[in-house]
mmCIF file of C-alpha atoms in Angstrom:
data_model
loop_
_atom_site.group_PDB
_atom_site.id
_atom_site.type_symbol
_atom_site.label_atom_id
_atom_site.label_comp_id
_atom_site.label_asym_id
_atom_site.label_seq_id
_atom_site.Cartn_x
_atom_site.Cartn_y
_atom_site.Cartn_z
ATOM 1 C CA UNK A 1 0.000 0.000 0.000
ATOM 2 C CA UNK A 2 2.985 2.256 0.951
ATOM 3 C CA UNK A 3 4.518 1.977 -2.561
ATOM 4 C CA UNK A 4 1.070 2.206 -4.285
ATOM 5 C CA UNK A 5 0.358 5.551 -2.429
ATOM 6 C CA UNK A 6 3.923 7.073 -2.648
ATOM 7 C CA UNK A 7 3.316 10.723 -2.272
ATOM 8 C CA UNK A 8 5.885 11.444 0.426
ATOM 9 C CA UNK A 9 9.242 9.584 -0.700
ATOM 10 C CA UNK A 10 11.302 11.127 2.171
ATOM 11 C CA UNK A 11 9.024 9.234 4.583
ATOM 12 C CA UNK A 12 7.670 6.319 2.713
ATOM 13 C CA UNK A 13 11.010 5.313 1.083
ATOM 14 C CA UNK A 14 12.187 4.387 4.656
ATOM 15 C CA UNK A 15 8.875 2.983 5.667
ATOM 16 C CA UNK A 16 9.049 0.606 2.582
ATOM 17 C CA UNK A 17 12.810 -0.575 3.668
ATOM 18 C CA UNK A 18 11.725 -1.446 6.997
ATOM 19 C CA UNK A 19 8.578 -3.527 5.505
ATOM 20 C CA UNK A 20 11.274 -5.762 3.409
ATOM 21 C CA UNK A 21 12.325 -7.264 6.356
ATOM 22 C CA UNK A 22 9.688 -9.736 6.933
ATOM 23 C CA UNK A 23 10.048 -10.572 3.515
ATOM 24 C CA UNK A 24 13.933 -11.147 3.488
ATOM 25 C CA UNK A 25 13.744 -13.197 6.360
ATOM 26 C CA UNK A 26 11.114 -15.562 4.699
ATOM 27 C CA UNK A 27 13.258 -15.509 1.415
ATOM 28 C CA UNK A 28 15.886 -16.587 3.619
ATOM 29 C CA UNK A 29 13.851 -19.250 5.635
ATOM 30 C CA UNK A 30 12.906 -21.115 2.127
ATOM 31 C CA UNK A 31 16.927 -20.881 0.973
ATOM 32 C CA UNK A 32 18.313 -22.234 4.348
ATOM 33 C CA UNK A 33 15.855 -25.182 3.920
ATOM 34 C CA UNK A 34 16.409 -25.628 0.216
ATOM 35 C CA UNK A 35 20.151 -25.614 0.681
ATOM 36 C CA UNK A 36 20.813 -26.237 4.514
ATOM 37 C CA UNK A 37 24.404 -26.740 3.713
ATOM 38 C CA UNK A 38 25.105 -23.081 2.829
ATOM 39 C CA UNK A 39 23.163 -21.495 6.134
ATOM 40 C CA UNK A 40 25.679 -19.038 7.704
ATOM 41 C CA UNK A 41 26.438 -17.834 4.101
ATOM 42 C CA UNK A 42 22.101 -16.644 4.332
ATOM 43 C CA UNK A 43 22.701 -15.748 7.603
ATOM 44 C CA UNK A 44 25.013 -12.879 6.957
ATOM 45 C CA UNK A 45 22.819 -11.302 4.174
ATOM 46 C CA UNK A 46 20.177 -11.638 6.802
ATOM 47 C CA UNK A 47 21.809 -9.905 9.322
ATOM 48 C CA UNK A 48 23.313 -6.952 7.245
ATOM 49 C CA UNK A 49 19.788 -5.947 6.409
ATOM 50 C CA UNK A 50 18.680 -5.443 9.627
ATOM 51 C CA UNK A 51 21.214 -3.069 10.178
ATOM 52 C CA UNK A 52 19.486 -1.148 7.308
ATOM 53 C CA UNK A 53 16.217 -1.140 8.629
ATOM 54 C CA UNK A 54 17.678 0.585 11.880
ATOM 55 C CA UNK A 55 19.406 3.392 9.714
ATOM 56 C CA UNK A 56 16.019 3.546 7.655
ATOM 57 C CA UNK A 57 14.310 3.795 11.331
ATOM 58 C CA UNK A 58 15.863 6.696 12.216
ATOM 59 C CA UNK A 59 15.943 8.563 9.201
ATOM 60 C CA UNK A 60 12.109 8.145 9.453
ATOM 61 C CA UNK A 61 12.169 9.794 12.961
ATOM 62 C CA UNK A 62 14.117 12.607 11.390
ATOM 63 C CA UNK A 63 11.258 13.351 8.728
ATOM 64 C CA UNK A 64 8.732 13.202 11.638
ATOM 65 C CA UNK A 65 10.834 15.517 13.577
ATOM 66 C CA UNK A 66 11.051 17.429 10.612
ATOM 67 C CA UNK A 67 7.203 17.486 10.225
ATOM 68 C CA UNK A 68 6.027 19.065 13.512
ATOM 69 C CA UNK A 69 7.715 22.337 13.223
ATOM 70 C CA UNK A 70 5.916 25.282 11.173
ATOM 71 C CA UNK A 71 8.676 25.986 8.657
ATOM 72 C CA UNK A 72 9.040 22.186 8.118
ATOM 73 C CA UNK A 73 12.910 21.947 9.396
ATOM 74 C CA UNK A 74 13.986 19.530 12.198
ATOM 75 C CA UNK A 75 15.956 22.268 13.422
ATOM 76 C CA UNK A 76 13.295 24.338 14.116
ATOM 77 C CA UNK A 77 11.709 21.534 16.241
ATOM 78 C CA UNK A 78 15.143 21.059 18.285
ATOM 79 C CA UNK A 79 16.113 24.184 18.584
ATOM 80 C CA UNK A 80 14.258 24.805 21.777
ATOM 81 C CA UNK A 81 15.500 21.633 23.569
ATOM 82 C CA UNK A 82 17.401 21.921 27.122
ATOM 83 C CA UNK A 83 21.121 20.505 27.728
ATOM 84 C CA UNK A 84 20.423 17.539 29.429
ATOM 85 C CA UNK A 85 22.405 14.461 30.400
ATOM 86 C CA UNK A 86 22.930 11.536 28.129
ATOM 87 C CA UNK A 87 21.653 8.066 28.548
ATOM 88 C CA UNK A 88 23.841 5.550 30.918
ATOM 89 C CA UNK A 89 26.658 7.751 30.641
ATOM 90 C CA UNK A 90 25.498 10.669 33.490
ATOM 91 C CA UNK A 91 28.686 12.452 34.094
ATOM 92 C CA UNK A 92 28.008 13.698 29.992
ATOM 93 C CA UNK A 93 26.037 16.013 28.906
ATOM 94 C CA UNK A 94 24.058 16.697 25.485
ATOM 95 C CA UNK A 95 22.373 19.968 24.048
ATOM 96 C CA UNK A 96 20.258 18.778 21.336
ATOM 97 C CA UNK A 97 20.053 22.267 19.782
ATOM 98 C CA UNK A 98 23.679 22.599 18.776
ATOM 99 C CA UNK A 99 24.734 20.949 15.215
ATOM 100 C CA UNK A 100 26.862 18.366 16.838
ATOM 101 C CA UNK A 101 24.253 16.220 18.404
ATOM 102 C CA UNK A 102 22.159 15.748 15.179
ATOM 103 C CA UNK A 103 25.459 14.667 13.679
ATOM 104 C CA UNK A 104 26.477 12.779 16.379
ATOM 105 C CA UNK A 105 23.038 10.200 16.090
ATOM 106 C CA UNK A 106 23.531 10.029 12.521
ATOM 107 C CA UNK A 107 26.944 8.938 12.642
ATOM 108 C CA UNK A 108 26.853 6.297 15.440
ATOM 109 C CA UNK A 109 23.406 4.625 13.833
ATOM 110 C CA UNK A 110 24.225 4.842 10.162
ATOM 111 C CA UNK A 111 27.651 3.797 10.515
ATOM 112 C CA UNK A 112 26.015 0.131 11.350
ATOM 113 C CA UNK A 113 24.066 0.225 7.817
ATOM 114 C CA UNK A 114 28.005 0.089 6.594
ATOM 115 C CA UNK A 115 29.406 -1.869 9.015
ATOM 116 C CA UNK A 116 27.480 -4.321 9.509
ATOM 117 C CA UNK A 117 27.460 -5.155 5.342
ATOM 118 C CA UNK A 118 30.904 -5.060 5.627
ATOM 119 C CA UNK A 119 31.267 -7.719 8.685
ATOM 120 C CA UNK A 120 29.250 -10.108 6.978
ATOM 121 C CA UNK A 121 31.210 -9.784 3.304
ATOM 122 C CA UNK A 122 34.483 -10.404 5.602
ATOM 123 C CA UNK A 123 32.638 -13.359 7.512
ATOM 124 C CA UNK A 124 31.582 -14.850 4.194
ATOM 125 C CA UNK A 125 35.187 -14.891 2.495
ATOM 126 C CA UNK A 126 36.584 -16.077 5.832
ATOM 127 C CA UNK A 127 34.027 -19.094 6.140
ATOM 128 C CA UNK A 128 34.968 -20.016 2.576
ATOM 129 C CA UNK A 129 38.791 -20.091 3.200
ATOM 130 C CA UNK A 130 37.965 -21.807 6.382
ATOM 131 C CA UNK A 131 38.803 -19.405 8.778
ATOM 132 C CA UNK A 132 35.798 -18.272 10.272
ATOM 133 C CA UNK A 133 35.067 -20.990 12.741
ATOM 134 C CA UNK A 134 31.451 -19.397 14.140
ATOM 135 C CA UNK A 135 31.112 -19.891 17.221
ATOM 136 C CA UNK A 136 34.735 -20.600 18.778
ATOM 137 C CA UNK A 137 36.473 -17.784 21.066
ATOM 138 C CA UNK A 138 40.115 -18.169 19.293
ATOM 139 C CA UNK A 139 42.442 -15.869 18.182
ATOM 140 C CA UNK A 140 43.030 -17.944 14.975
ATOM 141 C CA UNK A 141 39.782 -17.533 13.836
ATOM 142 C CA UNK A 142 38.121 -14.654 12.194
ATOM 143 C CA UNK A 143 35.251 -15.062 13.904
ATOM 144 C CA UNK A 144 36.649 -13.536 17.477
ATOM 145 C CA UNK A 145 37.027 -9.994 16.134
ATOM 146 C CA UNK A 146 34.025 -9.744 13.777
ATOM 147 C CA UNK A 147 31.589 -10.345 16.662
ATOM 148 C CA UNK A 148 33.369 -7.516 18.839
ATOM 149 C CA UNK A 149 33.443 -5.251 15.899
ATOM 150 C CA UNK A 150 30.101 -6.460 15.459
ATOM 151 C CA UNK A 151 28.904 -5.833 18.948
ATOM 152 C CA UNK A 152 30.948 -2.405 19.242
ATOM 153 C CA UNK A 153 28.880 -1.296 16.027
ATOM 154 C CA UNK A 154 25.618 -2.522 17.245
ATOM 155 C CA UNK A 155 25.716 -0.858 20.221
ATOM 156 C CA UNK A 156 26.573 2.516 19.245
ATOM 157 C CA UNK A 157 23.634 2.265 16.779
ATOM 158 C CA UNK A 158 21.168 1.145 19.475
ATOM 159 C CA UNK A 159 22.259 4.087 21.680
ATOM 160 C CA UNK A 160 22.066 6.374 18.977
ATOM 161 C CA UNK A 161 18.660 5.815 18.326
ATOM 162 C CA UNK A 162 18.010 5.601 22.223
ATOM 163 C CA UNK A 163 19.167 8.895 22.507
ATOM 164 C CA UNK A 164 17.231 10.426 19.598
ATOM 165 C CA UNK A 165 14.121 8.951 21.271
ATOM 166 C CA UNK A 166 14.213 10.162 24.083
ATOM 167 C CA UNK A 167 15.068 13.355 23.200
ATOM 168 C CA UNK A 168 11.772 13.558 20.810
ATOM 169 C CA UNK A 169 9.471 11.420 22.420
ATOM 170 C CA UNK A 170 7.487 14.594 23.303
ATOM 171 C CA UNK A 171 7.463 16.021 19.587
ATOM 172 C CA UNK A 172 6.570 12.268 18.657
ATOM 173 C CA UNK A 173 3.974 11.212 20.907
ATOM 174 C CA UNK A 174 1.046 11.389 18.204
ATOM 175 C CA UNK A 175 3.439 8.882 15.278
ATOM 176 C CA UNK A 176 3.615 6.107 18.137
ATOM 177 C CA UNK A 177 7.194 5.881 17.663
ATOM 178 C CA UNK A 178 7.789 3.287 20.643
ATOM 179 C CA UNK A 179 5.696 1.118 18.781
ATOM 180 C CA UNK A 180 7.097 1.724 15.595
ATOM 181 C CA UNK A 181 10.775 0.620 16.907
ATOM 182 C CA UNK A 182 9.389 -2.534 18.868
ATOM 183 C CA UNK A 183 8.212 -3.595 15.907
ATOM 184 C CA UNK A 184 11.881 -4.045 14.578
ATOM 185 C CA UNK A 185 13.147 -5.013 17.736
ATOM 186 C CA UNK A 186 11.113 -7.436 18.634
ATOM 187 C CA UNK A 187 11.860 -9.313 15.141
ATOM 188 C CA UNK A 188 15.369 -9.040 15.344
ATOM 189 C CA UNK A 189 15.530 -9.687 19.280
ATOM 190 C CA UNK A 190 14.320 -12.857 18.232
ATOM 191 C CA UNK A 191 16.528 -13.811 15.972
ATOM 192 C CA UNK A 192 19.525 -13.125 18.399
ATOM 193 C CA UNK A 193 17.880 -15.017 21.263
ATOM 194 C CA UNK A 194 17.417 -17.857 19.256
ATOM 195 C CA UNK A 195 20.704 -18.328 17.607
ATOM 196 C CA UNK A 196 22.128 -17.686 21.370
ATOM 197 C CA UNK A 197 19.231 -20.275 23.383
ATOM 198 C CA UNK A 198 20.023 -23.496 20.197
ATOM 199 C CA UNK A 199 23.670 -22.765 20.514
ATOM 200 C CA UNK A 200 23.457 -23.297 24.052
ATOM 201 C CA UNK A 201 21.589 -26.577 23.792
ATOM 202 C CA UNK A 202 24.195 -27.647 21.680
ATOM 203 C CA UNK A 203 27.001 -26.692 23.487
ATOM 204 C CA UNK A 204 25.802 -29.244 26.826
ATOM 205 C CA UNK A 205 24.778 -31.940 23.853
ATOM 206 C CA UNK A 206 21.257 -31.351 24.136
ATOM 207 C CA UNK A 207 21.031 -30.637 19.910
ATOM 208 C CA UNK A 208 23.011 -33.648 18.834
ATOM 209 C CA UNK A 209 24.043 -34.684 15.362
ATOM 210 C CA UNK A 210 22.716 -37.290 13.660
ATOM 211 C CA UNK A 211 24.002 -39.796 10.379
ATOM 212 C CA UNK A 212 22.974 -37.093 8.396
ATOM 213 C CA UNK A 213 22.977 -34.015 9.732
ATOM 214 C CA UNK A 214 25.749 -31.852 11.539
ATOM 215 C CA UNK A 215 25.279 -30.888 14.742
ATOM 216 C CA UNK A 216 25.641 -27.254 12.943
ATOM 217 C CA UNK A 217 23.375 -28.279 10.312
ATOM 218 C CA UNK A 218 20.100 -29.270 13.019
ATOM 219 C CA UNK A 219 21.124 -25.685 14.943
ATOM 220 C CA UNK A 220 20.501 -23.646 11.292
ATOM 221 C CA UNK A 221 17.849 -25.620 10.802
ATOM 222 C CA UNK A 222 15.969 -24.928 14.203
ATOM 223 C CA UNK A 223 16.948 -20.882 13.217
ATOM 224 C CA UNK A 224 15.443 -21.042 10.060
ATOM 225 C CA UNK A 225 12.423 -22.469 11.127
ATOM 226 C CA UNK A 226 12.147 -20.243 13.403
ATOM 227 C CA UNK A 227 13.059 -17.166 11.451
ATOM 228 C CA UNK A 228 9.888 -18.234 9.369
ATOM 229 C CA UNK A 229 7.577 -17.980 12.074
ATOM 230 C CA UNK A 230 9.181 -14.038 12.783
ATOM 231 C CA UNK A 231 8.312 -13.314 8.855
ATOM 232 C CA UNK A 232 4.216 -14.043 10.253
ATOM 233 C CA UNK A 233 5.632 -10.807 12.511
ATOM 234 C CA UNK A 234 4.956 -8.577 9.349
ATOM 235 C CA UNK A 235 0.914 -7.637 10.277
ATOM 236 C CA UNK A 236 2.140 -6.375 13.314
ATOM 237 C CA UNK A 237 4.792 -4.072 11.265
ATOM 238 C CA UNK A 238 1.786 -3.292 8.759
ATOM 239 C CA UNK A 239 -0.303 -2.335 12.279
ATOM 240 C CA UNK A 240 2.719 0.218 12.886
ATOM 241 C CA UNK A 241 3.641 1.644 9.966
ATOM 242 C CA UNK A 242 -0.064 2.181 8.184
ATOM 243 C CA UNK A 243 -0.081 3.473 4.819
ATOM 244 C CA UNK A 244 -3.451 4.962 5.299
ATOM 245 C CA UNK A 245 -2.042 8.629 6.557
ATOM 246 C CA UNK A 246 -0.908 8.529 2.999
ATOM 247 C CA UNK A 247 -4.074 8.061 0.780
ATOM 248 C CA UNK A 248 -4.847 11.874 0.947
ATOM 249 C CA UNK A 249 -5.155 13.595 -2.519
ATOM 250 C CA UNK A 250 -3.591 16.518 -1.518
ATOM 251 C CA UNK A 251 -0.666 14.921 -0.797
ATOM 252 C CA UNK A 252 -0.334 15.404 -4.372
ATOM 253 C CA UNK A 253 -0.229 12.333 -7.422
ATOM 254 C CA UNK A 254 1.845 8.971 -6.151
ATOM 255 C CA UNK A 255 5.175 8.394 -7.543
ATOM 256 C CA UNK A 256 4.472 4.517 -8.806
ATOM 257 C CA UNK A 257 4.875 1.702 -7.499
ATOM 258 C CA UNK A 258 8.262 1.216 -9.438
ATOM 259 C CA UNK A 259 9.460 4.694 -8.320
ATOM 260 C CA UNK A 260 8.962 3.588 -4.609
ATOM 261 C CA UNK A 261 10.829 -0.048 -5.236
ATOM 262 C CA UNK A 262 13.527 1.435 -6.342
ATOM 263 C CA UNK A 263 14.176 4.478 -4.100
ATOM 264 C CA UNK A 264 13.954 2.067 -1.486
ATOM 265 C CA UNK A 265 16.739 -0.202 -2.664
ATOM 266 C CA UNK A 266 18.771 3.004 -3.239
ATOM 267 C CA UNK A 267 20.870 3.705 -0.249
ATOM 268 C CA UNK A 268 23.106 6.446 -1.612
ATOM 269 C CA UNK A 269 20.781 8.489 1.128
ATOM 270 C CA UNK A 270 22.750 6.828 4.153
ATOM 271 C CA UNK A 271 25.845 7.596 2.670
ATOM 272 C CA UNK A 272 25.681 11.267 2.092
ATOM 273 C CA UNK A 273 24.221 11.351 5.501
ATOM 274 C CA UNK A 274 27.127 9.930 6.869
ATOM 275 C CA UNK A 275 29.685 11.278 4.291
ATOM 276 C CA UNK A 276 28.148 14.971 5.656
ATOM 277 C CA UNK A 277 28.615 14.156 9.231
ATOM 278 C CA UNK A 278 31.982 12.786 8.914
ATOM 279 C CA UNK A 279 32.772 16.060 6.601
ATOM 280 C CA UNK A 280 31.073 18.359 9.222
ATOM 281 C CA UNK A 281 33.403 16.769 12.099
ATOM 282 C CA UNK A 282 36.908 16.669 10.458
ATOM 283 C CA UNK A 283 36.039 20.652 9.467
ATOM 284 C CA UNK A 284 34.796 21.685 12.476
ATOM 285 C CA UNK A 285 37.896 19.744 14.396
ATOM 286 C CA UNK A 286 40.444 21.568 12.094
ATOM 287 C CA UNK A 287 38.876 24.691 12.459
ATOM 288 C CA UNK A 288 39.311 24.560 16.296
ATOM 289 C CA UNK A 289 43.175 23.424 15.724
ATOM 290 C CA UNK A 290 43.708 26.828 13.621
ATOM 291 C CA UNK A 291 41.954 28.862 16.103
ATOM 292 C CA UNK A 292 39.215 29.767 13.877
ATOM 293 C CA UNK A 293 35.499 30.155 13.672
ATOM 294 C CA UNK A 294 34.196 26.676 12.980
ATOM 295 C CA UNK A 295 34.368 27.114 8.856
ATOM 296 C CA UNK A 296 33.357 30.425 9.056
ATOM 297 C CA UNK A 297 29.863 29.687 10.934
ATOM 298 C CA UNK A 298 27.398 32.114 12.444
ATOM 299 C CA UNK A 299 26.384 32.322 16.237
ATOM 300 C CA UNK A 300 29.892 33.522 17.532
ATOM 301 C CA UNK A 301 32.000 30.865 15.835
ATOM 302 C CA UNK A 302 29.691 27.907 16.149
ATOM 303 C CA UNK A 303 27.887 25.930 13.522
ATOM 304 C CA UNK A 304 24.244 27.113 12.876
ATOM 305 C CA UNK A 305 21.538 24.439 12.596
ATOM 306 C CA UNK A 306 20.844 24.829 8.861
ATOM 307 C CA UNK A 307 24.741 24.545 8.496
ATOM 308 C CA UNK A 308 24.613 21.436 10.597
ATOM 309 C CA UNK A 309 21.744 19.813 9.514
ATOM 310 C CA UNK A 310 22.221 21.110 5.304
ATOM 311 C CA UNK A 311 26.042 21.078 4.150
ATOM 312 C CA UNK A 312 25.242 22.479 1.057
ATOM 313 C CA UNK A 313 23.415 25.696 2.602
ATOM 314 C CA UNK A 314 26.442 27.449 1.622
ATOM 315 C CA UNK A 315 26.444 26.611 -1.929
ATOM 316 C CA UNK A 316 22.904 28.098 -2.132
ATOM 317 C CA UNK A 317 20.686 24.711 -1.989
ATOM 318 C CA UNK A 318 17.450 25.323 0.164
ATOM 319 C CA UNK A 319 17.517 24.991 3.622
ATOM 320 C CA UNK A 320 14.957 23.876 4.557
ATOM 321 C CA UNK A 321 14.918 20.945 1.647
ATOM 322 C CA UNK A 322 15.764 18.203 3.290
ATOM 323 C CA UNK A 323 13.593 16.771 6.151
ATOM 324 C CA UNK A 324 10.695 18.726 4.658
ATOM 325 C CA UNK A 325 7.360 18.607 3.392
ATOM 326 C CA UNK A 326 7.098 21.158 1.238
ATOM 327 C CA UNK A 327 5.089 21.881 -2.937
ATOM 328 C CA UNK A 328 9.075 22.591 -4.168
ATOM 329 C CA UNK A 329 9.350 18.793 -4.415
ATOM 330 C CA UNK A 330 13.221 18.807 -3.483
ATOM 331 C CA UNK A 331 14.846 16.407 -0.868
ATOM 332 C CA UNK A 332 17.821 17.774 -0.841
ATOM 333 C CA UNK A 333 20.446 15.601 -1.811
ATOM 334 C CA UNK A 334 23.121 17.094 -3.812
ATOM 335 C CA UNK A 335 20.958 17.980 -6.384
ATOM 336 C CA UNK A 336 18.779 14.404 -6.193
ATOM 337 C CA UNK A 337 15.126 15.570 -6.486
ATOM 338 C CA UNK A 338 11.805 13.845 -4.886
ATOM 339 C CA UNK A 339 8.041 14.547 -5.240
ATOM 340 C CA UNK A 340 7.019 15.421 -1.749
ATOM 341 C CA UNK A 341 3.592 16.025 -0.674
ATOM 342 C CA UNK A 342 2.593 18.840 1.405
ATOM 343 C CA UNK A 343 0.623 18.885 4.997
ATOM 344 C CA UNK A 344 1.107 22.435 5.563
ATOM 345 C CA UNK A 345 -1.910 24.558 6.062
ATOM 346 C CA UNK A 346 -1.522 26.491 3.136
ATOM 347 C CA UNK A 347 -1.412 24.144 0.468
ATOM 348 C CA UNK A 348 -0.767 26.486 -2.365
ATOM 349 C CA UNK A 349 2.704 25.982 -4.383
ATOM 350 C CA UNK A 350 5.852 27.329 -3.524
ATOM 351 C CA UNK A 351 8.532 28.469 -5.985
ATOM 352 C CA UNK A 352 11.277 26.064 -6.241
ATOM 353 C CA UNK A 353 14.050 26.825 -4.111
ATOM 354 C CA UNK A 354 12.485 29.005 -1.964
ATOM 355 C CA UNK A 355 12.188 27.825 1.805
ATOM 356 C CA UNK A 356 8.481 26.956 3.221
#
């Protein structure tokens, strides 16, 4: 329904990514039993798209954020919140308001969407050459430092979005966004207490092999029957993330079904994100070491929000592009156009390039 009424691709491109999960993992389900033999090899693909539909989760809550303030901007929206002090670590603390936070939660979620990919490439070249060994706590074995890195990564995403929740719960409260993460979570919890409860069992000899099977093969087995079961988890997702908010007319025409398939297989979006945070940190860093005003930025030598939020302000893109719902159309993405539709009270076009 989502990709037949795509009239707000900033929001429904990320809505759609998140929906693909159920149907990866039953894709997944059906090749482990086809070809049990080559499990782990479906389990990595598995696994690196969850780490996408975290990314895609909070670049969702970004639109929303984006959504609730009058001129449309998610700085707008944060640019009244407190300093207040950050999540486990209490001796910190954060003011959401400044440019560094928003850069901050992009960086430590989206920086999963890559790592993560990148573990399980690794893991799959290392379990062909035979030096992956899942499983087995041994420096010898590629497997010890891919599920740190792995657990480092996962973490820092996890907190990341943590953090931007509880910053916006308030601004959220009417988009249900608890229930809009727990429906992720809950699927991929799952998964993880799965793998961790059958390779317990067979670690005391509870899961056994047999003349046939591996004791490896009956444990992927037991997770891909399982992991078909979580795929039945995708009404709940469809309960969460309804596609009937987007039916209005005045949204303006949908953008096809194909239009929406494809933007959400597209993920050049996570890495300008990240490519812009990474950018906005190493320039603001050097700045500091030269003794001058962070890349010549307003507000007494820090970074405004538009220059935070939009790195290509200064080049004269629209500011208020990106994280918008606005009649110009434009996500701004170096130059990448999107229909958008428009909630704003008055609905009546806006010249393109001009700010809402």
């Amino acid at each position: 329904m989502h990709a037949r009424n795509y009239r707000v691709p900033a929001e429904q491109r990320q809505i759609i990514r998140i929906l693909h999960l159920p149907l990866v993992y039953g894709v997944i389900s059906f090749l482990s039993y086809r070809f049990f033999s080559d499990y782990i090899y479906y389990s990595f693909i598995q696994a690196a798209y969850e780490s996408v539909t975290l990314s895609a989760f909070l670049l969702l809550l970004i639109q929303y954020v984006a959504a609730t303030s009058p001129e449309y901007s998610a700085e707008a929206a944060l640019s009244k919140k407190d300093k207040r002090k950050m999540p486990l670590f209490f001796c910190f603390r954060i003011r959401p308001s400044k440019p560094y936070f928003m850069h901050a939660v992009k960086w430590l979620v989206l920086q999963y969407a890559f790592v993560k990919p990148l573990i399980s490439i690794i893991s799959i070249i290392t379990e062909a050459a035979g030096v992956y060994c899942e499983g087995v706590w041994d420096p010898h074995f590629a497997s010890s430092y891919l599920e740190v890195v792995d657990v480092i990564a996962m973490f820092g995403a996890l907190y990341g979005l943590i953090l931007f929740y509880i910053i916006t719960k308030d601004i959220l409260a009417n988009r249900n966004p608890l229930s809009k993460f727990l429906a992720i979570k809950i699927v991929i919890f799952l998964g993880i207490f799965q793998n961790f409860v059958f390779d317990l069992l067979a670690d005391h000899g509870i899961i056994h092999g047999s003349g046939y099977w591996t004791e490896s093969n009956i444990v992927h087995a037991l997770n891909a029957f399982c992991t078909a079961f979580e795929a039945d988890i995708a009404y709940m997702m469809l309960k969460a993330y309804p596609a009937a908010e987007y039916t209005d007319p005045a949204l303006g025409k949908p953008g096809g079904v194909g239009r929406a398939l494809l933007d959400s297989i597209n993920l050049s979006d996570f890495g300008r994100e990240i490519w812009a945070s990474m950018k906005w940190f190493f320039n603001n860093s050097k700045s500091r070491r030269e003794g001058q005003a962070s890349g010549e930025m307003a507000n007494g030598g820090e970074a405004t929000f538009e220059q935070a939020f939009f790195p290509n302000y200064a080049l004269g893109a629209n500011p208020h592009a990106y994280g918008t719902r606005d009649n110009t159309g434009l996500l701004a993405q170096e130059g990448v156009a999107y229909p958008m539709g428009d909630r704003s009270v008055n609905t009546s076009p806006v010249p393109h390039g001009s700010p809402v």
